[in-house]
Amino acid sequence: MDDQTGSPELFLFLASTVHDMKNSISVLSGTLENLLVQAQPGQEPQGYPQMAHMLYQTRRLNDNLMQLLALYKDLGKPDYPFDPRPVQLGELVQQVADQGRVLLQSKQITLDLEYDPEAIGTFDEDLVIGVLAHAINNAVRYTRDRIRLAITESDGWLEFRVEDNGMGFPPSMLEAGAAVGKGVNFLTNSSGLGLFFSSEVARMHRHRQRNGSIALENGGLLGGGCFILRLP
Amino acid sequence: MNSPLPTVKKIGDITDVDWSEKRYLIVDDFVGIRQLLRESLRNIGARHIDQASSGGEAMTLLSRTHYDVVLCDYNLGEGKNGQQVLEESRARNLMIPSSVWLTVSAEKSVESVMGAAEHQPDAYIIKPITEGVLLTRLNRVWHKKQIFREIDQAYIEKDYLRAAKLCDEQIAANKIHEIDLLRMKATLYLKAGETEQARAVYERVLEDREYNWARTGLGKIRMANGEYETARQMFHNVMAENRFYIDAYDQLAASLQMMGRHEESCSVLENATRLSPNSVPRQRNLGNTALRIGNIPLAEKAFRKCIAMGEYSIAKTVDPYFGLARVCGQKNDVKEALALLVIARRDFPGDMAELRAKITEGMVYHESGDYRRARKAGDELEEMLKADPARPDTATCMEMATLLFAVGVKDAPVELLCHVIRNNHDNQVLLDDVHKIFEKARMNEEADDLINSSRREASDIMNKGVLLWKTGKLTEAVQWMRQARQRLPDNMRILFNSAQMIITHMQKHGYDEALMTEANGVLMHVDQIAAGQQRFAQLIEQLQQLIPGRGITPVQPEAVELVEVDEEAAIDDDIAALLSEPAPEPPKRRSRFDHDD
């Protein structure tokens, strides 16, 4: 009896509640997306920007729930069902871009993509999609009208950059980005959860004594905030 | 507004699959999700979409229609969960090989990393589902199925060596599936008894990256070589890295069993069944191990679970009924034990269920101290053996002999043990076990004579076959071996030689449907007795090459060596003289189907 995760009843209860919440969020964001897509270009109905914002908030909810759940499931420890496999970058980008498509369109944000679609990386696809989709969502908040997702490969590292053309991250955010994963009390910061999740996902990717990492900086090609995920 | 994302619109272009003509089934207990998914499917062009709100409803629909794509939520509220629906529809053959099963869940599921030991869907999708993810995964699965189609076919035909070659061809053309193909290739080599080649594949994979399955594979090779302690450590390390890689648990339990550490083995299996309770073979294994160490409550729980799950499982067998009956016997509940045996006889006609039920009945009486009834069961068993010359597998025969001696029957167990020796005349470990049973029955003096004469009989029969073959009387040799198989139905060497001779006969005199079926039947029987033998894989490959239209590959040099039966006979002193003679040459080319002399 080496199970240490509390009582089984509580776990079942949590699991079914989470299942329920996921369903609700799915229906919420799905319905919003359908409404937004149906709007004719040039003659958007009243409340269109508000709907776009509702979608953004729904996505934030979804991201937070997913991150909490992953941490609850011991992300970063051997208990987490970590599953790295070879993935074609073209397929990865398609899935990430499609998740943000309607939201970006409705907020009139352009997504630039720069990657080699034929290239293959080995990583946990679901987790990396989660990290990148969250970074793009986050950039929606900071950008003016353009976000860039770029993936490059050099020296055995795969580098994912999510950049925007906004004013850049505030200093508190950059500090949180530098502190995460270094034992600093990150959760006092409002962006702490997403950063911690991302850094744990990065850290789980190990290859030849090298661990993945994340970083936040300002500048990049678009001059705004940059989120960087590096995987070995 | 111009679309700012032109690249994303081209999602469907990766492959030329037409997803609009496929038949879809959506299974989710939440109506909102069903509507949403239907919307998404329509957006990718789907027209034929059915829906089910529960596992039961899904089963009804699945048994009526062959769906091309099933999107099934893992969590379906009351009743069956998504995994059970998947297992049941596979067990009942409701899915065609090309159909795609996607399991949808709220969070990353533990099942997805458990390894090949469990029933896996074709892909997992985490909510919320977007069209991009859906289409990407559908295309990926479809593409993968194309790549594996021929390999899977060869696998089903048990032509493992051809399947391994097909893997190489596909690796060259499909870099993205290289890892999956290498994994398959290694598995195939293991099945074909080519452990060195399997090892090379695993080591090559591990040079690049640490994969659980490759580490576990290396452990399996160590175990096959008898290095149980090394293997145990390797499986243990895999488990330390990934607590859910269930295959490592099963292997660890097996390595402990081989070392006689049954208590530890039992607790490993107990942990494994806690992580993944829905595997019939694992529960059965747990039941047997628990019974062996006398943990009756655990054995009972495992066997009961086994029977409850078995209803729609491919793995449904009679074994847990016998196991549970033994458990009941040990608890002095003879009545329930007998009731279980009635079910076993009724639900599993064939499979030697009658005979095995009678053995278990005897054991139950014996263990519960009712020696009079135990003796009666023994007598009835003896009558059954007289009436039907067919004998069950080696383990059951030995079990039966032990029981018969214990209840005081003498002739029948001697006959059974001689049968075991004849069929395993070159297996020293087994012969020692047989000797122990004789000793226990206080038959030390007779034991050596009985064992030696049974061995002699088996080798004489085989040598005569080899002699006929060596002197060019091929048809007679094939005929002789046919009779030999009746007398020695489970003798591996007889079976292999018999198949070998039939194949050589066809190589010389042309393809023959009846001989083909016969050789295939013999080899499948061999595989059933003991899977994973090198010679099996080699003979199957030769046999498959004989099928008209298949013979693209010419008979290979190593195959030429194979048709020599010399080494098979080498263990028999009388035939040693024949070894110096060259074996008949097999045809060098394969254009002799019309040749009939």
Tab-separated table of N, CA and C in Angstrom, chain B residues 353-479:
chain	number	residue	atom	x	y	z
B	353	ALA	N	-11.557	-29.373	-21.008
B	353	ALA	CA	-12.179	-28.860	-19.788
B	353	ALA	C	-12.683	-29.997	-18.901
B	354	GLU	N	-13.237	-31.065	-19.527
B	354	GLU	CA	-13.749	-32.201	-18.753
B	354	GLU	C	-12.650	-32.786	-17.884
B	355	LEU	N	-11.548	-33.056	-18.563
B	355	LEU	CA	-10.426	-33.692	-17.893
B	355	LEU	C	-9.888	-32.795	-16.776
B	356	ARG	N	-9.693	-31.529	-17.112
B	356	ARG	CA	-9.117	-30.611	-16.135
B	356	ARG	C	-10.079	-30.367	-14.971
B	357	ALA	N	-11.371	-30.372	-15.266
B	357	ALA	CA	-12.348	-30.199	-14.191
B	357	ALA	C	-12.258	-31.380	-13.225
B	358	LYS	N	-12.056	-32.556	-13.792
B	358	LYS	CA	-11.980	-33.760	-12.948
B	358	LYS	C	-10.720	-33.735	-12.085
B	359	ILE	N	-9.601	-33.259	-12.693
B	359	ILE	CA	-8.363	-33.146	-11.900
B	359	ILE	C	-8.597	-32.190	-10.735
B	360	THR	N	-9.183	-31.023	-11.047
B	360	THR	CA	-9.404	-30.012	-10.015
B	360	THR	C	-10.326	-30.566	-8.942
B	361	GLU	N	-11.339	-31.308	-9.373
B	361	GLU	CA	-12.262	-31.906	-8.408
B	361	GLU	C	-11.505	-32.801	-7.431
B	362	GLY	N	-10.624	-33.628	-8.000
B	362	GLY	CA	-9.820	-34.510	-7.153
B	362	GLY	C	-8.972	-33.713	-6.177
B	363	MET	N	-8.362	-32.636	-6.675
B	363	MET	CA	-7.508	-31.816	-5.815
B	363	MET	C	-8.310	-31.148	-4.710
B	364	VAL	N	-9.486	-30.659	-5.081
B	364	VAL	CA	-10.339	-29.994	-4.096
B	364	VAL	C	-10.689	-30.970	-2.974
B	365	TYR	N	-11.092	-32.184	-3.332
B	365	TYR	CA	-11.422	-33.193	-2.307
B	365	TYR	C	-10.195	-33.521	-1.482
B	366	HIS	N	-9.083	-33.695	-2.198
B	366	HIS	CA	-7.850	-34.085	-1.516
B	366	HIS	C	-7.428	-33.021	-0.504
B	367	GLU	N	-7.434	-31.762	-0.956
B	367	GLU	CA	-6.986	-30.671	-0.096
B	367	GLU	C	-7.951	-30.403	1.056
B	368	SER	N	-9.241	-30.737	0.824
B	368	SER	CA	-10.187	-30.501	1.918
B	368	SER	C	-10.284	-31.738	2.819
B	369	GLY	N	-9.467	-32.765	2.530
B	369	GLY	CA	-9.360	-33.913	3.426
B	369	GLY	C	-10.363	-35.028	3.167
B	370	ASP	N	-11.122	-34.908	2.073
B	370	ASP	CA	-12.091	-35.964	1.757
B	370	ASP	C	-11.406	-36.978	0.832
B	371	TYR	N	-10.595	-37.878	1.437
B	371	TYR	CA	-9.758	-38.767	0.624
B	371	TYR	C	-10.566	-39.808	-0.138
B	372	ARG	N	-11.728	-40.143	0.406
B	372	ARG	CA	-12.547	-41.156	-0.266
B	372	ARG	C	-13.029	-40.618	-1.611
B	373	ARG	N	-13.574	-39.383	-1.571
B	373	ARG	CA	-14.063	-38.802	-2.827
B	373	ARG	C	-12.897	-38.463	-3.773
B	374	ALA	N	-11.769	-38.096	-3.174
B	374	ALA	CA	-10.602	-37.793	-4.002
B	374	ALA	C	-10.204	-39.037	-4.791
B	375	ARG	N	-10.223	-40.184	-4.096
B	375	ARG	CA	-9.873	-41.443	-4.756
B	375	ARG	C	-10.869	-41.763	-5.875
B	376	LYS	N	-12.130	-41.487	-5.588
B	376	LYS	CA	-13.167	-41.758	-6.592
B	376	LYS	C	-12.900	-40.901	-7.843
B	377	ALA	N	-12.564	-39.618	-7.613
B	377	ALA	CA	-12.257	-38.733	-8.752
B	377	ALA	C	-11.061	-39.284	-9.527
B	378	GLY	N	-10.074	-39.823	-8.775
B	378	GLY	CA	-8.897	-40.401	-9.413
B	378	GLY	C	-9.274	-41.570	-10.309
B	379	ASP	N	-10.146	-42.432	-9.809
B	379	ASP	CA	-10.588	-43.587	-10.608
B	379	ASP	C	-11.318	-43.134	-11.862
B	380	GLU	N	-12.166	-42.129	-11.684
B	380	GLU	CA	-12.914	-41.628	-12.850
B	380	GLU	C	-11.963	-41.036	-13.890
B	381	LEU	N	-10.939	-40.359	-13.371
B	381	LEU	CA	-9.932	-39.780	-14.248
B	381	LEU	C	-9.245	-40.872	-15.062
B	382	GLU	N	-8.945	-41.967	-14.395
B	382	GLU	CA	-8.289	-43.085	-15.074
B	382	GLU	C	-9.173	-43.629	-16.193
B	383	GLU	N	-10.463	-43.727	-15.901
B	383	GLU	CA	-11.407	-44.191	-16.924
B	383	GLU	C	-11.427	-43.241	-18.113
B	384	MET	N	-11.426	-41.939	-17.822
B	384	MET	CA	-11.461	-40.935	-18.889
B	384	MET	C	-10.220	-41.033	-19.760
B	385	LEU	N	-9.090	-41.286	-19.125
B	385	LEU	CA	-7.849	-41.398	-19.893
B	385	LEU	C	-7.873	-42.621	-20.786
B	386	LYS	N	-8.486	-43.691	-20.290
B	386	LYS	CA	-8.590	-44.905	-21.109
B	386	LYS	C	-9.486	-44.677	-22.314
B	387	ALA	N	-10.555	-43.924	-22.091
B	387	ALA	CA	-11.550	-43.736	-23.140
B	387	ALA	C	-11.032	-42.833	-24.264
B	388	ASP	N	-10.209	-41.865	-23.942
B	388	ASP	CA	-9.757	-40.900	-24.950
B	388	ASP	C	-8.229	-40.832	-24.963
B	389	PRO	N	-7.628	-41.186	-26.088
B	389	PRO	CA	-6.162	-41.206	-26.132
B	389	PRO	C	-5.523	-39.807	-26.142
B	390	ALA	N	-6.313	-38.761	-26.384
B	390	ALA	CA	-5.740	-37.407	-26.413
B	390	ALA	C	-5.266	-37.009	-25.025
B	391	ARG	N	-4.137	-36.327	-24.972
B	391	ARG	CA	-3.585	-35.907	-23.684
B	391	ARG	C	-3.428	-34.385	-23.649
B	392	PRO	N	-3.650	-33.800	-22.478
B	392	PRO	CA	-3.482	-32.339	-22.379
B	392	PRO	C	-2.004	-31.944	-22.391
B	393	ASP	N	-1.746	-30.657	-22.194
B	393	ASP	CA	-0.370	-30.163	-22.243
B	393	ASP	C	0.468	-30.768	-21.117
B	394	THR	N	1.767	-30.597	-21.257
B	394	THR	CA	2.713	-31.223	-20.330
B	394	THR	C	2.428	-30.876	-18.860
B	395	ALA	N	2.217	-29.594	-18.590
B	395	ALA	CA	2.000	-29.177	-17.199
B	395	ALA	C	0.788	-29.875	-16.601
B	396	THR	N	-0.295	-29.947	-17.369
B	396	THR	CA	-1.512	-30.595	-16.873
B	396	THR	C	-1.284	-32.088	-16.650
B	397	CYS	N	-0.556	-32.713	-17.568
B	397	CYS	CA	-0.258	-34.140	-17.418
B	397	CYS	C	0.485	-34.398	-16.121
B	398	MET	N	1.446	-33.530	-15.816
B	398	MET	CA	2.235	-33.730	-14.606
B	398	MET	C	1.400	-33.472	-13.356
B	399	GLU	N	0.543	-32.491	-13.448
B	399	GLU	CA	-0.369	-32.188	-12.352
B	399	GLU	C	-1.255	-33.419	-12.067
B	400	MET	N	-1.762	-33.943	-13.192
B	400	MET	CA	-2.682	-35.073	-13.098
B	400	MET	C	-1.961	-36.293	-12.511
B	401	ALA	N	-0.741	-36.529	-12.984
B	401	ALA	CA	0.015	-37.680	-12.490
B	401	ALA	C	0.254	-37.556	-10.986
B	402	THR	N	0.612	-36.336	-10.556
B	402	THR	CA	0.850	-36.109	-9.125
B	402	THR	C	-0.404	-36.446	-8.318
B	403	LEU	N	-1.544	-35.949	-8.803
B	403	LEU	CA	-2.794	-36.204	-8.090
B	403	LEU	C	-3.103	-37.695	-8.044
B	404	LEU	N	-2.967	-38.347	-9.213
B	404	LEU	CA	-3.326	-39.766	-9.289
B	404	LEU	C	-2.472	-40.600	-8.340
B	405	PHE	N	-1.173	-40.303	-8.309
B	405	PHE	CA	-0.315	-41.005	-7.346
B	405	PHE	C	-0.798	-40.743	-5.921
B	406	ALA	N	-1.140	-39.458	-5.653
B	406	ALA	CA	-1.523	-39.070	-4.290
B	406	ALA	C	-2.763	-39.813	-3.816
B	407	VAL	N	-3.694	-40.067	-4.738
B	407	VAL	CA	-4.929	-40.745	-4.314
B	407	VAL	C	-4.804	-42.267	-4.438
B	408	GLY	N	-3.624	-42.732	-4.871
B	408	GLY	CA	-3.388	-44.156	-4.849
B	408	GLY	C	-3.544	-44.888	-6.172
B	409	VAL	N	-3.800	-44.154	-7.267
B	409	VAL	CA	-3.877	-44.803	-8.582
B	409	VAL	C	-2.451	-44.982	-9.094
B	410	LYS	N	-2.168	-46.071	-9.777
B	410	LYS	CA	-0.775	-46.285	-10.163
B	410	LYS	C	-0.515	-46.349	-11.670
B	411	ASP	N	-1.260	-47.169	-12.416
B	411	ASP	CA	-0.951	-47.359	-13.837
B	411	ASP	C	-1.122	-46.085	-14.654
B	412	ALA	N	-2.236	-45.415	-14.428
B	412	ALA	CA	-2.520	-44.226	-15.237
B	412	ALA	C	-1.436	-43.146	-15.101
B	413	PRO	N	-0.987	-42.813	-13.900
B	413	PRO	CA	0.060	-41.775	-13.827
B	413	PRO	C	1.373	-42.209	-14.471
B	414	VAL	N	1.697	-43.503	-14.374
B	414	VAL	CA	2.930	-43.972	-15.030
B	414	VAL	C	2.815	-43.745	-16.532
B	415	GLU	N	1.650	-44.115	-17.061
B	415	GLU	CA	1.435	-43.935	-18.502
B	415	GLU	C	1.551	-42.466	-18.881
B	416	LEU	N	0.972	-41.588	-18.031
B	416	LEU	CA	1.011	-40.148	-18.297
B	416	LEU	C	2.447	-39.639	-18.306
B	417	LEU	N	3.211	-40.070	-17.333
B	417	LEU	CA	4.586	-39.572	-17.241
B	417	LEU	C	5.429	-40.088	-18.406
B	418	CYS	N	5.173	-41.310	-18.847
B	418	CYS	CA	5.886	-41.815	-20.024
B	418	CYS	C	5.528	-40.991	-21.256
B	419	HIS	N	4.261	-40.620	-21.330
B	419	HIS	CA	3.817	-39.752	-22.423
B	419	HIS	C	4.596	-38.432	-22.388
B	420	VAL	N	4.731	-37.863	-21.185
B	420	VAL	CA	5.476	-36.606	-21.037
B	420	VAL	C	6.918	-36.796	-21.502
B	421	ILE	N	7.532	-37.895	-21.108
B	421	ILE	CA	8.944	-38.121	-21.488
B	421	ILE	C	9.077	-38.279	-23.005
B	422	ARG	N	8.195	-39.091	-23.598
B	422	ARG	CA	8.269	-39.295	-25.043
B	422	ARG	C	8.187	-37.981	-25.790
B	423	ASN	N	7.370	-37.074	-25.256
B	423	ASN	CA	7.176	-35.809	-25.960
B	423	ASN	C	8.231	-34.762	-25.628
B	424	ASN	N	9.050	-35.052	-24.638
B	424	ASN	CA	10.095	-34.094	-24.257
B	424	ASN	C	11.392	-34.834	-24.011
B	425	HIS	N	11.727	-35.768	-24.930
B	425	HIS	CA	12.791	-36.716	-24.610
B	425	HIS	C	14.166	-36.074	-24.474
B	426	ASP	N	14.320	-34.825	-24.914
B	426	ASP	CA	15.639	-34.198	-24.802
B	426	ASP	C	15.638	-33.013	-23.825
B	427	ASN	N	14.591	-32.912	-23.009
B	427	ASN	CA	14.507	-31.801	-22.057
B	427	ASN	C	14.902	-32.294	-20.665
B	428	GLN	N	16.184	-32.077	-20.336
B	428	GLN	CA	16.734	-32.658	-19.105
B	428	GLN	C	16.027	-32.112	-17.852
B	429	VAL	N	15.734	-30.806	-17.847
B	429	VAL	CA	15.094	-30.197	-16.670
B	429	VAL	C	13.766	-30.883	-16.383
B	430	LEU	N	13.012	-31.090	-17.461
B	430	LEU	CA	11.699	-31.706	-17.303
B	430	LEU	C	11.829	-33.161	-16.848
B	431	LEU	N	12.817	-33.859	-17.430
B	431	LEU	CA	13.025	-35.259	-17.044
B	431	LEU	C	13.335	-35.365	-15.559
B	432	ASP	N	14.086	-34.395	-15.038
B	432	ASP	CA	14.387	-34.381	-13.607
B	432	ASP	C	13.105	-34.209	-12.791
B	433	ASP	N	12.225	-33.306	-13.272
B	433	ASP	CA	10.952	-33.089	-12.573
B	433	ASP	C	10.122	-34.371	-12.557
B	434	VAL	N	10.100	-35.045	-13.702
B	434	VAL	CA	9.357	-36.299	-13.793
B	434	VAL	C	9.933	-37.312	-12.796
B	435	HIS	N	11.255	-37.348	-12.755
B	435	HIS	CA	11.924	-38.272	-11.834
B	435	HIS	C	11.476	-37.999	-10.391
B	436	LYS	N	11.353	-36.708	-10.051
B	436	LYS	CA	10.939	-36.340	-8.686
B	436	LYS	C	9.541	-36.853	-8.373
B	437	ILE	N	8.656	-36.761	-9.384
B	437	ILE	CA	7.288	-37.250	-9.149
B	437	ILE	C	7.310	-38.755	-8.881
B	438	PHE	N	8.130	-39.473	-9.663
B	438	PHE	CA	8.276	-40.920	-9.434
B	438	PHE	C	8.801	-41.188	-8.027
B	439	GLU	N	9.808	-40.401	-7.626
B	439	GLU	CA	10.406	-40.585	-6.299
B	439	GLU	C	9.363	-40.415	-5.203
B	440	LYS	N	8.569	-39.359	-5.374
B	440	LYS	CA	7.551	-39.055	-4.371
B	440	LYS	C	6.563	-40.203	-4.240
B	441	ALA	N	6.336	-40.892	-5.373
B	441	ALA	CA	5.399	-42.021	-5.369
B	441	ALA	C	6.122	-43.315	-4.993
B	442	ARG	N	7.342	-43.180	-4.488
B	442	ARG	CA	8.187	-44.312	-4.082
B	442	ARG	C	8.398	-45.267	-5.242
B	443	MET	N	8.718	-44.746	-6.391
B	443	MET	CA	8.988	-45.598	-7.549
B	443	MET	C	10.407	-45.379	-8.056
B	444	ASN	N	11.315	-45.076	-7.142
B	444	ASN	CA	12.701	-44.790	-7.524
B	444	ASN	C	13.286	-45.852	-8.449
B	445	GLU	N	13.038	-47.106	-8.084
B	445	GLU	CA	13.688	-48.183	-8.832
B	445	GLU	C	13.200	-48.261	-10.263
B	446	GLU	N	11.866	-48.144	-10.432
B	446	GLU	CA	11.315	-48.238	-11.785
B	446	GLU	C	11.605	-46.994	-12.610
B	447	ALA	N	11.779	-45.851	-11.919
B	447	ALA	CA	11.844	-44.567	-12.608
B	447	ALA	C	12.855	-44.553	-13.756
B	448	ASP	N	14.101	-44.968	-13.475
B	448	ASP	CA	15.135	-44.885	-14.502
B	448	ASP	C	14.795	-45.710	-15.736
B	449	ASP	N	14.303	-46.931	-15.492
B	449	ASP	CA	13.930	-47.797	-16.619
B	449	ASP	C	12.837	-47.163	-17.467
B	450	LEU	N	11.817	-46.652	-16.758
B	450	LEU	CA	10.686	-46.065	-17.475
B	450	LEU	C	11.144	-44.864	-18.303
B	451	ILE	N	11.945	-44.008	-17.678
B	451	ILE	CA	12.409	-42.815	-18.377
B	451	ILE	C	13.263	-43.205	-19.578
B	452	ASN	N	14.186	-44.132	-19.366
B	452	ASN	CA	15.074	-44.502	-20.464
B	452	ASN	C	14.343	-45.150	-21.628
B	453	SER	N	13.402	-46.025	-21.316
B	453	SER	CA	12.730	-46.706	-22.429
B	453	SER	C	11.828	-45.733	-23.195
B	454	SER	N	11.231	-44.793	-22.478
B	454	SER	CA	10.402	-43.812	-23.181
B	454	SER	C	11.256	-42.916	-24.078
B	455	ARG	N	12.408	-42.526	-23.570
B	455	ARG	CA	13.312	-41.708	-24.382
B	455	ARG	C	13.740	-42.481	-25.619
B	456	ARG	N	14.096	-43.738	-25.392
B	456	ARG	CA	14.568	-44.589	-26.489
B	456	ARG	C	13.487	-44.694	-27.570
B	457	GLU	N	12.262	-44.882	-27.125
B	457	GLU	CA	11.166	-45.025	-28.097
B	457	GLU	C	11.079	-43.779	-28.981
B	458	ALA	N	11.152	-42.609	-28.330
B	458	ALA	CA	11.041	-41.357	-29.084
B	458	ALA	C	12.193	-41.210	-30.067
B	459	SER	N	13.418	-41.498	-29.611
B	459	SER	CA	14.529	-41.275	-30.535
B	459	SER	C	14.539	-42.314	-31.653
B	460	ASP	N	14.072	-43.551	-31.356
B	460	ASP	CA	13.999	-44.545	-32.421
B	460	ASP	C	13.044	-44.101	-33.525
B	461	ILE	N	11.890	-43.588	-33.088
B	461	ILE	CA	10.902	-43.143	-34.075
B	461	ILE	C	11.492	-42.042	-34.940
B	462	MET	N	12.183	-41.111	-34.286
B	462	MET	CA	12.712	-39.997	-35.059
B	462	MET	C	13.826	-40.459	-35.983
B	463	ASN	N	14.678	-41.334	-35.473
B	463	ASN	CA	15.801	-41.771	-36.295
B	463	ASN	C	15.347	-42.499	-37.552
B	464	LYS	N	14.282	-43.235	-37.421
B	464	LYS	CA	13.807	-43.940	-38.606
B	464	LYS	C	13.365	-42.922	-39.664
B	465	GLY	N	12.711	-41.873	-39.223
B	465	GLY	CA	12.294	-40.825	-40.152
B	465	GLY	C	13.488	-40.187	-40.833
B	466	VAL	N	14.492	-39.883	-40.048
B	466	VAL	CA	15.695	-39.244	-40.605
B	466	VAL	C	16.367	-40.182	-41.596
B	467	LEU	N	16.415	-41.478	-41.249
B	467	LEU	CA	17.046	-42.461	-42.123
B	467	LEU	C	16.351	-42.511	-43.480
B	468	LEU	N	15.017	-42.566	-43.455
B	468	LEU	CA	14.253	-42.581	-44.709
B	468	LEU	C	14.593	-41.358	-45.538
B	469	TRP	N	14.640	-40.237	-44.862
B	469	TRP	CA	14.873	-38.979	-45.552
B	469	TRP	C	16.271	-38.934	-46.141
B	470	LYS	N	17.252	-39.411	-45.337
B	470	LYS	CA	18.640	-39.370	-45.789
B	470	LYS	C	18.870	-40.290	-46.971
B	471	THR	N	18.083	-41.368	-47.041
B	471	THR	CA	18.286	-42.301	-48.145
B	471	THR	C	17.403	-41.944	-49.338
B	472	GLY	N	16.896	-40.725	-49.319
B	472	GLY	CA	16.183	-40.221	-50.498
B	472	GLY	C	14.730	-40.638	-50.585
B	473	LYS	N	14.221	-41.349	-49.565
B	473	LYS	CA	12.811	-41.757	-49.621
B	473	LYS	C	11.959	-40.661	-48.982
B	474	LEU	N	11.881	-39.582	-49.709
B	474	LEU	CA	11.287	-38.378	-49.155
B	474	LEU	C	9.810	-38.556	-48.808
B	475	THR	N	9.057	-39.135	-49.763
B	475	THR	CA	7.626	-39.295	-49.544
B	475	THR	C	7.367	-40.219	-48.360
B	476	GLU	N	8.157	-41.313	-48.277
B	476	GLU	CA	8.010	-42.236	-47.160
B	476	GLU	C	8.346	-41.535	-45.841
B	477	ALA	N	9.394	-40.704	-45.884
B	477	ALA	CA	9.807	-39.997	-44.669
B	477	ALA	C	8.684	-39.091	-44.171
B	478	VAL	N	8.086	-38.353	-45.120
B	478	VAL	CA	6.990	-37.454	-44.753
B	478	VAL	C	5.857	-38.264	-44.132
B	479	GLN	N	5.555	-39.403	-44.740
B	479	GLN	CA	4.485	-40.269	-44.256
B	479	GLN	C	4.808	-40.816	-42.860
